[in-house]
Amino acid sequence: MRESMLILILGMGLVTFLPRFIPMAFLSRWIFPEKVKVGLSYFPVAILSAIVFPTFFTDGNQVEIQFQYLLAALPVFLFAWKVKSLWGSVLLGMAVYWLLGFIL
Amino acid sequence: MNKSGFREGVGDALPIVLGYLPVGMTFGILARKAGLTSFEVGFMSLFVYAGASQFLAIEMISMGIPPFSIILATFFINLRHILMSSNFSIYLRNIRLPILGLLSAQMTDESYAVAISKLPGVTSRAPYLLGLQMTSQLAWVGGSVAGAFFSSLTEGTGWGLPFALPALFICLLVLQIRNAHHFWVMVIAGVCSVFFKWAIAGNWYILLTALLASGMGMMIERVWRKNS
């Protein structure tokens, strides 16, 4: 295995392990401050949005609408919202994206 | 070791297995496309074992982002486990630290969701959780390794594969939208991320957006609570 990959995986493993382990081991009686709880509750939405939206509207560092991505995304948003299926969303997205490739 | 508790856990893991196998395979395929070897794929699934972070990592690897930034992003994504782990700890008293270490290392959103409804009624909790989580992780590691091998056989091109990752993240995002606050945080984060990506060189836009938008979420919540 490449050294950089080993460092990456062990590092990722460590920072994944600590938030899972430390509270279970030490903070079992601690009540979280409401502020921290509220802030953390928005983290997943914020970070996932930051991953998703630039895919549709940027190309490198340029702002540019990516029509194939954007048009494929709309049915996936709707499907995920109604059906809540991870695997179904992936398959639908791939199918629509693939079909759009013939039109655009 | 209580055998019946362990078996009950294994049985309850089956819905998770059904979910993890295909997503694990998707991960294996995409990780190979990003340049990881099959061994590295299996090693990452075994040692990191965090779906969203692993997908984000291979996306960042293929962008050429250095390990430190990827590790930092992983840390921020997985901070949410602090709350779940604290919740688990209520039910896991008087368990030796090494076993607690193993149980916590295998905790995921899904195993948490299944276990938290069952743990209060289970008598042998550690064996139950071990059975549930070991089965789940086996599916994740097995699925990703199978995907990695499958990918090297087919060398999959086209078939909408470039959109597998965006579609997965769209679904993960939509599943997180549980109220109007979340929706507005998504809108704010969407606008901010495009702006930051345009305005700032490098790939700091994800972390900047995450901090800013979740901060805005706190403010929105405070203002709306005052007005209601």
PDB file of N, CA, C and O in Angstrom, chain A residues 1-2 5 8-9 12-13 16-17 19-21 23-24 28-29 32 35 39 42 44-45 48-50 53-54 58 60-61 69 77 81 85 87 89 93-94 97-98, chain B residues 22 26 35 39-40 43 47-49 78 81-82 85-86 88-89 93 101 104-105 107 159-161 163 169 171 173-174 181-182 185-186 189 193 197-198 218 221:
ATOM      1  N   MET A   1       0.830  -1.205   0.000  1.00  0.00           N
ATOM      2  CA  MET A   1       0.000   0.000   0.000  1.00  0.00           C
ATOM      3  C   MET A   1       0.861   1.250   0.000  1.00  0.00           C
ATOM      4  O   MET A   1       1.897   1.288   0.658  1.00  0.00           O
ATOM      5  N   ARG A   2       0.408   2.265  -0.741  1.00  0.00           N
ATOM      6  CA  ARG A   2       1.156   3.514  -0.771  1.00  0.00           C
ATOM      7  C   ARG A   2       1.165   4.157   0.612  1.00  0.00           C
ATOM      8  O   ARG A   2       0.176   4.085   1.337  1.00  0.00           O
ATOM      9  N   MET A   5      -1.529   6.754   1.322  1.00  0.00           N
ATOM     10  CA  MET A   5      -2.840   6.142   1.503  1.00  0.00           C
ATOM     11  C   MET A   5      -2.960   5.533   2.896  1.00  0.00           C
ATOM     12  O   MET A   5      -4.008   5.615   3.534  1.00  0.00           O
ATOM     13  N   LEU A   8      -3.489   8.342   5.266  1.00  0.00           N
ATOM     14  CA  LEU A   8      -4.854   8.840   5.104  1.00  0.00           C
ATOM     15  C   LEU A   8      -5.852   7.939   5.824  1.00  0.00           C
ATOM     16  O   LEU A   8      -6.693   8.405   6.591  1.00  0.00           O
ATOM     17  N   ILE A   9      -5.750   6.638   5.576  1.00  0.00           N
ATOM     18  CA  ILE A   9      -6.744   5.706   6.134  1.00  0.00           C
ATOM     19  C   ILE A   9      -6.631   5.632   7.654  1.00  0.00           C
ATOM     20  O   ILE A   9      -7.637   5.666   8.365  1.00  0.00           O
ATOM     21  N   MET A  12      -8.008   8.926   9.018  1.00  0.00           N
ATOM     22  CA  MET A  12      -9.466   8.931   8.944  1.00  0.00           C
ATOM     23  C   MET A  12     -10.058   7.989   9.989  1.00  0.00           C
ATOM     24  O   MET A  12     -11.063   8.296  10.623  1.00  0.00           O
ATOM     25  N   GLY A  13      -9.409   6.829  10.164  1.00  0.00           N
ATOM     26  CA  GLY A  13      -9.883   5.862  11.150  1.00  0.00           C
ATOM     27  C   GLY A  13      -9.857   6.448  12.554  1.00  0.00           C
ATOM     28  O   GLY A  13     -10.805   6.296  13.322  1.00  0.00           O
ATOM     29  N   THR A  16     -12.499   9.145  13.046  1.00  0.00           N
ATOM     30  CA  THR A  16     -13.830   8.537  13.063  1.00  0.00           C
ATOM     31  C   THR A  16     -14.064   7.832  14.392  1.00  0.00           C
ATOM     32  O   THR A  16     -15.155   7.856  14.946  1.00  0.00           O
ATOM     33  N   PHE A  17     -12.988   7.220  14.914  1.00  0.00           N
ATOM     34  CA  PHE A  17     -13.106   6.443  16.148  1.00  0.00           C
ATOM     35  C   PHE A  17     -13.345   7.340  17.366  1.00  0.00           C
ATOM     36  O   PHE A  17     -14.204   7.041  18.203  1.00  0.00           O
ATOM     37  N   PRO A  19     -14.787  10.393  18.023  1.00  0.00           N
ATOM     38  CA  PRO A  19     -16.140  10.858  18.374  1.00  0.00           C
ATOM     39  C   PRO A  19     -17.091   9.712  18.723  1.00  0.00           C
ATOM     40  O   PRO A  19     -18.076   9.913  19.421  1.00  0.00           O
ATOM     41  N   ARG A  20     -16.797   8.505  18.234  1.00  0.00           N
ATOM     42  CA  ARG A  20     -17.650   7.376  18.568  1.00  0.00           C
ATOM     43  C   ARG A  20     -17.314   6.840  19.960  1.00  0.00           C
ATOM     44  O   ARG A  20     -18.165   6.353  20.679  1.00  0.00           O
ATOM     45  N   PHE A  21     -16.011   6.905  20.316  1.00  0.00           N
ATOM     46  CA  PHE A  21     -15.544   6.233  21.523  1.00  0.00           C
ATOM     47  C   PHE A  21     -15.605   7.117  22.771  1.00  0.00           C
ATOM     48  O   PHE A  21     -16.128   6.697  23.805  1.00  0.00           O
ATOM     49  N   PRO A  23     -17.305   9.758  23.968  1.00  0.00           N
ATOM     50  CA  PRO A  23     -18.534   9.939  24.755  1.00  0.00           C
ATOM     51  C   PRO A  23     -18.992   8.647  25.416  1.00  0.00           C
ATOM     52  O   PRO A  23     -19.391   8.642  26.580  1.00  0.00           O
ATOM     53  N   MET A  24     -18.902   7.547  24.676  1.00  0.00           N
ATOM     54  CA  MET A  24     -19.365   6.272  25.228  1.00  0.00           C
ATOM     55  C   MET A  24     -18.548   5.897  26.452  1.00  0.00           C
ATOM     56  O   MET A  24     -19.058   5.350  27.417  1.00  0.00           O
ATOM     57  N   SER A  28     -20.812   9.542  29.836  1.00  0.00           N
ATOM     58  CA  SER A  28     -22.127   8.909  29.908  1.00  0.00           C
ATOM     59  C   SER A  28     -23.130   9.677  30.772  1.00  0.00           C
ATOM     60  O   SER A  28     -24.326   9.534  30.594  1.00  0.00           O
ATOM     61  N   ARG A  29     -22.654  10.504  31.710  1.00  0.00           N
ATOM     62  CA  ARG A  29     -23.608  11.225  32.550  1.00  0.00           C
ATOM     63  C   ARG A  29     -23.720  12.695  32.202  1.00  0.00           C
ATOM     64  O   ARG A  29     -24.488  13.439  32.799  1.00  0.00           O
ATOM     65  N   PHE A  32     -25.509  17.492  27.347  1.00  0.00           N
ATOM     66  CA  PHE A  32     -24.954  18.443  26.392  1.00  0.00           C
ATOM     67  C   PHE A  32     -25.591  19.821  26.525  1.00  0.00           C
ATOM     68  O   PHE A  32     -26.796  19.919  26.696  1.00  0.00           O
ATOM     69  N   LYS A  35     -26.845  24.714  23.142  1.00  0.00           N
ATOM     70  CA  LYS A  35     -26.235  25.402  21.997  1.00  0.00           C
ATOM     71  C   LYS A  35     -25.430  24.443  21.120  1.00  0.00           C
ATOM     72  O   LYS A  35     -25.499  24.478  19.898  1.00  0.00           O
ATOM     73  N   GLY A  39     -26.217  23.430  17.191  1.00  0.00           N
ATOM     74  CA  GLY A  39     -25.225  23.630  16.138  1.00  0.00           C
ATOM     75  C   GLY A  39     -24.913  22.334  15.407  1.00  0.00           C
ATOM     76  O   GLY A  39     -24.880  22.293  14.179  1.00  0.00           O
ATOM     77  N   TYR A  42     -27.266  20.893  12.652  1.00  0.00           N
ATOM     78  CA  TYR A  42     -27.278  21.456  11.293  1.00  0.00           C
ATOM     79  C   TYR A  42     -26.053  21.062  10.472  1.00  0.00           C
ATOM     80  O   TYR A  42     -25.979  21.328   9.279  1.00  0.00           O
ATOM     81  N   PRO A  44     -24.726  18.092   9.396  1.00  0.00           N
ATOM     82  CA  PRO A  44     -24.864  17.186   8.231  1.00  0.00           C
ATOM     83  C   PRO A  44     -25.510  17.870   7.034  1.00  0.00           C
ATOM     84  O   PRO A  44     -25.031  17.721   5.903  1.00  0.00           O
ATOM     85  N   VAL A  45     -26.592  18.637   7.267  1.00  0.00           N
ATOM     86  CA  VAL A  45     -27.268  19.330   6.165  1.00  0.00           C
ATOM     87  C   VAL A  45     -26.300  20.294   5.487  1.00  0.00           C
ATOM     88  O   VAL A  45     -26.187  20.334   4.256  1.00  0.00           O
ATOM     89  N   LEU A  48     -23.352  18.382   3.592  1.00  0.00           N
ATOM     90  CA  LEU A  48     -23.829  17.661   2.406  1.00  0.00           C
ATOM     91  C   LEU A  48     -24.255  18.643   1.312  1.00  0.00           C
ATOM     92  O   LEU A  48     -24.005  18.411   0.129  1.00  0.00           O
ATOM     93  N   SER A  49     -24.885  19.769   1.697  1.00  0.00           N
ATOM     94  CA  SER A  49     -25.253  20.793   0.708  1.00  0.00           C
ATOM     95  C   SER A  49     -24.009  21.337   0.019  1.00  0.00           C
ATOM     96  O   SER A  49     -24.000  21.574  -1.185  1.00  0.00           O
ATOM     97  N   ALA A  50     -22.966  21.546   0.815  1.00  0.00           N
ATOM     98  CA  ALA A  50     -21.729  22.101   0.265  1.00  0.00           C
ATOM     99  C   ALA A  50     -21.071  21.135  -0.719  1.00  0.00           C
ATOM    100  O   ALA A  50     -20.330  21.546  -1.602  1.00  0.00           O
ATOM    101  N   PHE A  53     -24.295  21.026  -4.088  1.00  0.00           N
ATOM    102  CA  PHE A  53     -24.681  22.124  -4.974  1.00  0.00           C
ATOM    103  C   PHE A  53     -23.596  22.610  -5.938  1.00  0.00           C
ATOM    104  O   PHE A  53     -23.907  22.929  -7.087  1.00  0.00           O
ATOM    105  N   PRO A  54     -22.334  22.692  -5.502  1.00  0.00           N
ATOM    106  CA  PRO A  54     -21.316  23.113  -6.482  1.00  0.00           C
ATOM    107  C   PRO A  54     -21.225  22.171  -7.696  1.00  0.00           C
ATOM    108  O   PRO A  54     -20.793  22.591  -8.771  1.00  0.00           O
ATOM    109  N   THR A  58     -20.902  24.754 -10.758  1.00  0.00           N
ATOM    110  CA  THR A  58     -19.521  25.194 -10.986  1.00  0.00           C
ATOM    111  C   THR A  58     -18.767  24.193 -11.852  1.00  0.00           C
ATOM    112  O   THR A  58     -19.097  23.018 -11.903  1.00  0.00           O
ATOM    113  N   GLY A  60     -14.750  23.607 -12.013  1.00  0.00           N
ATOM    114  CA  GLY A  60     -13.520  24.101 -11.404  1.00  0.00           C
ATOM    115  C   GLY A  60     -13.862  25.282 -10.514  1.00  0.00           C
ATOM    116  O   GLY A  60     -14.749  25.187  -9.673  1.00  0.00           O
ATOM    117  N   ASN A  61     -13.191  26.413 -10.739  1.00  0.00           N
ATOM    118  CA  ASN A  61     -13.501  27.594  -9.936  1.00  0.00           C
ATOM    119  C   ASN A  61     -14.425  28.568 -10.664  1.00  0.00           C
ATOM    120  O   ASN A  61     -14.647  29.685 -10.217  1.00  0.00           O
ATOM    121  N   TYR A  69     -26.061  17.453 -15.023  1.00  0.00           N
ATOM    122  CA  TYR A  69     -26.117  17.162 -13.591  1.00  0.00           C
ATOM    123  C   TYR A  69     -27.385  17.733 -12.967  1.00  0.00           C
ATOM    124  O   TYR A  69     -28.072  17.066 -12.193  1.00  0.00           O
ATOM    125  N   PHE A  77     -33.954  14.338  -6.284  1.00  0.00           N
ATOM    126  CA  PHE A  77     -34.450  15.061  -5.107  1.00  0.00           C
ATOM    127  C   PHE A  77     -35.866  14.614  -4.764  1.00  0.00           C
ATOM    128  O   PHE A  77     -36.185  14.285  -3.627  1.00  0.00           O
ATOM    129  N   TRP A  81     -36.978  12.274  -1.559  1.00  0.00           N
ATOM    130  CA  TRP A  81     -37.895  12.887  -0.606  1.00  0.00           C
ATOM    131  C   TRP A  81     -39.119  12.004  -0.383  1.00  0.00           C
ATOM    132  O   TRP A  81     -39.553  11.801   0.753  1.00  0.00           O
ATOM    133  N   SER A  85     -35.139   6.086  -0.439  1.00  0.00           N
ATOM    134  CA  SER A  85     -34.306   4.914  -0.686  1.00  0.00           C
ATOM    135  C   SER A  85     -32.963   5.322  -1.274  1.00  0.00           C
ATOM    136  O   SER A  85     -32.896   5.961  -2.324  1.00  0.00           O
ATOM    137  N   TRP A  87     -30.378   3.359  -2.382  1.00  0.00           N
ATOM    138  CA  TRP A  87     -30.011   2.585  -3.558  1.00  0.00           C
ATOM    139  C   TRP A  87     -30.870   2.971  -4.742  1.00  0.00           C
ATOM    140  O   TRP A  87     -30.384   3.119  -5.874  1.00  0.00           O
ATOM    141  N   SER A  89     -32.313   5.855  -5.254  1.00  0.00           N
ATOM    142  CA  SER A  89     -31.907   7.187  -5.707  1.00  0.00           C
ATOM    143  C   SER A  89     -30.686   7.102  -6.608  1.00  0.00           C
ATOM    144  O   SER A  89     -30.605   7.779  -7.640  1.00  0.00           O
ATOM    145  N   GLY A  93     -30.814   8.160 -10.461  1.00  0.00           N
ATOM    146  CA  GLY A  93     -29.924   9.235 -10.882  1.00  0.00           C
ATOM    147  C   GLY A  93     -29.029   8.819 -12.036  1.00  0.00           C
ATOM    148  O   GLY A  93     -28.867   9.547 -13.022  1.00  0.00           O
ATOM    149  N   MET A  94     -28.456   7.616 -11.911  1.00  0.00           N
ATOM    150  CA  MET A  94     -27.574   7.126 -12.971  1.00  0.00           C
ATOM    151  C   MET A  94     -28.338   6.955 -14.281  1.00  0.00           C
ATOM    152  O   MET A  94     -27.851   7.320 -15.353  1.00  0.00           O
ATOM    153  N   TYR A  97     -29.253  10.427 -15.780  1.00  0.00           N
ATOM    154  CA  TYR A  97     -28.024  11.063 -16.257  1.00  0.00           C
ATOM    155  C   TYR A  97     -27.560  10.424 -17.565  1.00  0.00           C
ATOM    156  O   TYR A  97     -27.174  11.100 -18.516  1.00  0.00           O
ATOM    157  N   TRP A  98     -27.641   9.098 -17.602  1.00  0.00           N
ATOM    158  CA  TRP A  98     -27.211   8.342 -18.783  1.00  0.00           C
ATOM    159  C   TRP A  98     -28.085   8.697 -19.983  1.00  0.00           C
ATOM    160  O   TRP A  98     -27.587   8.969 -21.080  1.00  0.00           O
TER     161      TRP A  98
ATOM    162  N   PRO B  22     -25.250  -3.012  -1.377  1.00  0.00           N
ATOM    163  CA  PRO B  22     -25.171  -2.275  -2.648  1.00  0.00           C
ATOM    164  C   PRO B  22     -24.400  -0.957  -2.541  1.00  0.00           C
ATOM    165  O   PRO B  22     -23.640  -0.622  -3.453  1.00  0.00           O
ATOM    166  N   THR B  26     -21.058   0.094  -4.537  1.00  0.00           N
ATOM    167  CA  THR B  26     -20.891   1.378  -5.237  1.00  0.00           C
ATOM    168  C   THR B  26     -19.604   2.052  -4.799  1.00  0.00           C
ATOM    169  O   THR B  26     -18.833   2.564  -5.618  1.00  0.00           O
ATOM    170  N   GLY B  35      -8.662   5.526  -8.164  1.00  0.00           N
ATOM    171  CA  GLY B  35      -7.257   5.114  -8.148  1.00  0.00           C
ATOM    172  C   GLY B  35      -6.833   4.281  -6.962  1.00  0.00           C
ATOM    173  O   GLY B  35      -5.655   3.977  -6.817  1.00  0.00           O
ATOM    174  N   PHE B  39      -7.120  -3.700  -2.259  1.00  0.00           N
ATOM    175  CA  PHE B  39      -6.686  -3.863  -0.874  1.00  0.00           C
ATOM    176  C   PHE B  39      -6.943  -2.591  -0.074  1.00  0.00           C
ATOM    177  O   PHE B  39      -7.434  -2.630   1.051  1.00  0.00           O
ATOM    178  N   GLU B  40      -6.624  -1.446  -0.697  1.00  0.00           N
ATOM    179  CA  GLU B  40      -6.851  -0.167  -0.011  1.00  0.00           C
ATOM    180  C   GLU B  40      -8.339   0.063   0.250  1.00  0.00           C
ATOM    181  O   GLU B  40      -8.726   0.618   1.281  1.00  0.00           O
ATOM    182  N   PHE B  43      -9.226  -2.141   3.205  1.00  0.00           N
ATOM    183  CA  PHE B  43      -8.562  -1.605   4.387  1.00  0.00           C
ATOM    184  C   PHE B  43      -9.310  -0.371   4.900  1.00  0.00           C
ATOM    185  O   PHE B  43      -9.534  -0.204   6.095  1.00  0.00           O
ATOM    186  N   PHE B  47     -11.116  -0.034   8.540  1.00  0.00           N
ATOM    187  CA  PHE B  47     -10.578   0.850   9.569  1.00  0.00           C
ATOM    188  C   PHE B  47     -11.332   2.157   9.725  1.00  0.00           C
ATOM    189  O   PHE B  47     -11.371   2.722  10.807  1.00  0.00           O
ATOM    190  N   VAL B  48     -11.910   2.658   8.655  1.00  0.00           N
ATOM    191  CA  VAL B  48     -12.646   3.921   8.760  1.00  0.00           C
ATOM    192  C   VAL B  48     -14.121   3.632   9.015  1.00  0.00           C
ATOM    193  O   VAL B  48     -14.711   4.136   9.963  1.00  0.00           O
ATOM    194  N   TYR B  49     -14.705   2.800   8.183  1.00  0.00           N
ATOM    195  CA  TYR B  49     -16.090   2.355   8.357  1.00  0.00           C
ATOM    196  C   TYR B  49     -17.041   3.528   8.608  1.00  0.00           C
ATOM    197  O   TYR B  49     -17.650   3.644   9.653  1.00  0.00           O
ATOM    198  N   ASN B  78     -17.960  13.394  11.082  1.00  0.00           N
ATOM    199  CA  ASN B  78     -18.278  12.379  12.073  1.00  0.00           C
ATOM    200  C   ASN B  78     -18.498  12.910  13.475  1.00  0.00           C
ATOM    201  O   ASN B  78     -18.764  12.144  14.394  1.00  0.00           O
ATOM    202  N   HIS B  81     -21.468  11.818  15.577  1.00  0.00           N
ATOM    203  CA  HIS B  81     -21.524  10.578  16.347  1.00  0.00           C
ATOM    204  C   HIS B  81     -21.383  10.800  17.846  1.00  0.00           C
ATOM    205  O   HIS B  81     -21.701   9.915  18.639  1.00  0.00           O
ATOM    206  N   ILE B  82     -20.882  11.997  18.229  1.00  0.00           N
ATOM    207  CA  ILE B  82     -20.750  12.304  19.659  1.00  0.00           C
ATOM    208  C   ILE B  82     -22.098  12.152  20.367  1.00  0.00           C
ATOM    209  O   ILE B  82     -22.183  11.556  21.438  1.00  0.00           O
ATOM    210  N   SER B  85     -23.183   8.381  20.423  1.00  0.00           N
ATOM    211  CA  SER B  85     -22.345   7.637  21.351  1.00  0.00           C
ATOM    212  C   SER B  85     -22.731   7.940  22.796  1.00  0.00           C
ATOM    213  O   SER B  85     -22.806   7.036  23.643  1.00  0.00           O
ATOM    214  N   SER B  86     -23.028   9.216  23.090  1.00  0.00           N
ATOM    215  CA  SER B  86     -23.469   9.581  24.435  1.00  0.00           C
ATOM    216  C   SER B  86     -24.768   8.880  24.782  1.00  0.00           C
ATOM    217  O   SER B  86     -24.962   8.400  25.896  1.00  0.00           O
ATOM    218  N   PHE B  88     -25.874   6.030  23.532  1.00  0.00           N
ATOM    219  CA  PHE B  88     -25.583   4.610  23.759  1.00  0.00           C
ATOM    220  C   PHE B  88     -25.078   4.365  25.182  1.00  0.00           C
ATOM    221  O   PHE B  88     -25.418   3.374  25.821  1.00  0.00           O
ATOM    222  N   SER B  89     -24.224   5.280  25.651  1.00  0.00           N
ATOM    223  CA  SER B  89     -23.532   5.058  26.926  1.00  0.00           C
ATOM    224  C   SER B  89     -24.494   4.868  28.089  1.00  0.00           C
ATOM    225  O   SER B  89     -24.161   4.242  29.095  1.00  0.00           O
ATOM    226  N   ARG B  93     -23.471   0.248  30.759  1.00  0.00           N
ATOM    227  CA  ARG B  93     -22.737   0.455  32.004  1.00  0.00           C
ATOM    228  C   ARG B  93     -21.951  -0.803  32.341  1.00  0.00           C
ATOM    229  O   ARG B  93     -22.311  -1.908  31.929  1.00  0.00           O
ATOM    230  N   GLY B 101     -14.547  -0.124  23.451  1.00  0.00           N
ATOM    231  CA  GLY B 101     -13.819   0.384  22.292  1.00  0.00           C
ATOM    232  C   GLY B 101     -14.278  -0.269  21.008  1.00  0.00           C
ATOM    233  O   GLY B 101     -14.511   0.409  20.006  1.00  0.00           O
ATOM    234  N   SER B 104     -17.911   0.853  20.163  1.00  0.00           N
ATOM    235  CA  SER B 104     -18.015   2.226  19.671  1.00  0.00           C
ATOM    236  C   SER B 104     -17.410   2.363  18.282  1.00  0.00           C
ATOM    237  O   SER B 104     -17.914   3.117  17.448  1.00  0.00           O
ATOM    238  N   ALA B 105     -16.334   1.601  18.005  1.00  0.00           N
ATOM    239  CA  ALA B 105     -15.691   1.690  16.689  1.00  0.00           C
ATOM    240  C   ALA B 105     -16.640   1.255  15.575  1.00  0.00           C
ATOM    241  O   ALA B 105     -16.524   1.705  14.439  1.00  0.00           O
ATOM    242  N   MET B 107     -19.961   1.651  15.633  1.00  0.00           N
ATOM    243  CA  MET B 107     -21.240   2.353  15.662  1.00  0.00           C
ATOM    244  C   MET B 107     -21.423   3.208  14.398  1.00  0.00           C
ATOM    245  O   MET B 107     -20.536   3.936  13.995  1.00  0.00           O
ATOM    246  N   TRP B 159     -22.899   4.490 -18.527  1.00  0.00           N
ATOM    247  CA  TRP B 159     -24.007   3.981 -17.740  1.00  0.00           C
ATOM    248  C   TRP B 159     -24.359   4.878 -16.557  1.00  0.00           C
ATOM    249  O   TRP B 159     -24.848   4.416 -15.546  1.00  0.00           O
ATOM    250  N   GLY B 160     -24.084   6.168 -16.704  1.00  0.00           N
ATOM    251  CA  GLY B 160     -24.487   7.107 -15.662  1.00  0.00           C
ATOM    252  C   GLY B 160     -23.653   7.034 -14.406  1.00  0.00           C
ATOM    253  O   GLY B 160     -23.988   7.637 -13.398  1.00  0.00           O
ATOM    254  N   LEU B 161     -22.543   6.284 -14.438  1.00  0.00           N
ATOM    255  CA  LEU B 161     -21.717   6.141 -13.244  1.00  0.00           C
ATOM    256  C   LEU B 161     -21.219   7.477 -12.678  1.00  0.00           C
ATOM    257  O   LEU B 161     -21.111   7.604 -11.466  1.00  0.00           O
ATOM    258  N   PHE B 163     -22.804   9.960 -12.179  1.00  0.00           N
ATOM    259  CA  PHE B 163     -23.847  10.571 -11.351  1.00  0.00           C
ATOM    260  C   PHE B 163     -24.166   9.740 -10.116  1.00  0.00           C
ATOM    261  O   PHE B 163     -24.984  10.151  -9.294  1.00  0.00           O
ATOM    262  N   PHE B 169     -25.368  11.478  -2.582  1.00  0.00           N
ATOM    263  CA  PHE B 169     -25.311  12.617  -1.662  1.00  0.00           C
ATOM    264  C   PHE B 169     -26.626  13.386  -1.640  1.00  0.00           C
ATOM    265  O   PHE B 169     -27.030  13.902  -0.602  1.00  0.00           O
ATOM    266  N   CYS B 171     -29.555  12.044  -1.940  1.00  0.00           N
ATOM    267  CA  CYS B 171     -30.448  11.266  -1.082  1.00  0.00           C
ATOM    268  C   CYS B 171     -30.066  11.432   0.390  1.00  0.00           C
ATOM    269  O   CYS B 171     -30.927  11.660   1.242  1.00  0.00           O
ATOM    270  N   LEU B 173     -28.619  13.924   1.704  1.00  0.00           N
ATOM    271  CA  LEU B 173     -29.003  15.287   2.073  1.00  0.00           C
ATOM    272  C   LEU B 173     -30.501  15.374   2.345  1.00  0.00           C
ATOM    273  O   LEU B 173     -30.927  15.903   3.373  1.00  0.00           O
ATOM    274  N   VAL B 174     -31.299  14.830   1.428  1.00  0.00           N
ATOM    275  CA  VAL B 174     -32.752  14.905   1.577  1.00  0.00           C
ATOM    276  C   VAL B 174     -33.195  14.204   2.866  1.00  0.00           C
ATOM    277  O   VAL B 174     -34.088  14.683   3.567  1.00  0.00           O
ATOM    278  N   HIS B 181     -36.195  24.570   9.275  1.00  0.00           N
ATOM    279  CA  HIS B 181     -34.849  25.081   9.573  1.00  0.00           C
ATOM    280  C   HIS B 181     -33.810  24.390   8.707  1.00  0.00           C
ATOM    281  O   HIS B 181     -32.948  25.027   8.126  1.00  0.00           O
ATOM    282  N   HIS B 182     -33.906  23.051   8.651  1.00  0.00           N
ATOM    283  CA  HIS B 182     -32.957  22.296   7.836  1.00  0.00           C
ATOM    284  C   HIS B 182     -33.021  22.732   6.377  1.00  0.00           C
ATOM    285  O   HIS B 182     -32.006  22.849   5.706  1.00  0.00           O
ATOM    286  N   VAL B 185     -31.231  25.998   5.950  1.00  0.00           N
ATOM    287  CA  VAL B 185     -29.781  25.791   6.065  1.00  0.00           C
ATOM    288  C   VAL B 185     -29.240  25.215   4.755  1.00  0.00           C
ATOM    289  O   VAL B 185     -28.172  25.607   4.282  1.00  0.00           O
ATOM    290  N   MET B 186     -30.030  24.311   4.137  1.00  0.00           N
ATOM    291  CA  MET B 186     -29.615  23.750   2.845  1.00  0.00           C
ATOM    292  C   MET B 186     -29.507  24.851   1.788  1.00  0.00           C
ATOM    293  O   MET B 186     -28.518  24.904   1.036  1.00  0.00           O
ATOM    294  N   ALA B 189     -26.504  27.040   2.583  1.00  0.00           N
ATOM    295  CA  ALA B 189     -25.261  26.304   2.313  1.00  0.00           C
ATOM    296  C   ALA B 189     -25.043  26.142   0.812  1.00  0.00           C
ATOM    297  O   ALA B 189     -23.907  26.205   0.333  1.00  0.00           O
ATOM    298  N   SER B 193     -21.733  27.710  -0.747  1.00  0.00           N
ATOM    299  CA  SER B 193     -20.713  26.809  -1.265  1.00  0.00           C
ATOM    300  C   SER B 193     -20.314  27.178  -2.688  1.00  0.00           C
ATOM    301  O   SER B 193     -19.135  27.162  -3.032  1.00  0.00           O
ATOM    302  N   LYS B 197     -16.618  28.529  -3.543  1.00  0.00           N
ATOM    303  CA  LYS B 197     -15.815  27.781  -4.508  1.00  0.00           C
ATOM    304  C   LYS B 197     -15.310  28.721  -5.595  1.00  0.00           C
ATOM    305  O   LYS B 197     -14.184  28.589  -6.072  1.00  0.00           O
ATOM    306  N   TRP B 198     -16.174  29.688  -5.975  1.00  0.00           N
ATOM    307  CA  TRP B 198     -15.798  30.669  -6.985  1.00  0.00           C
ATOM    308  C   TRP B 198     -14.774  31.655  -6.430  1.00  0.00           C
ATOM    309  O   TRP B 198     -13.805  32.003  -7.095  1.00  0.00           O
ATOM    310  N   MET B 218     -28.315  27.913  13.699  1.00  0.00           N
ATOM    311  CA  MET B 218     -28.532  28.254  15.112  1.00  0.00           C
ATOM    312  C   MET B 218     -29.234  29.591  15.247  1.00  0.00           C
ATOM    313  O   MET B 218     -30.142  29.760  16.067  1.00  0.00           O
ATOM    314  N   GLU B 221     -32.893  29.443  14.189  1.00  0.00           N
ATOM    315  CA  GLU B 221     -33.697  28.791  15.222  1.00  0.00           C
ATOM    316  C   GLU B 221     -34.000  29.740  16.369  1.00  0.00           C
ATOM    317  O   GLU B 221     -35.120  29.805  16.862  1.00  0.00           O
TER     318      GLU B 221
END
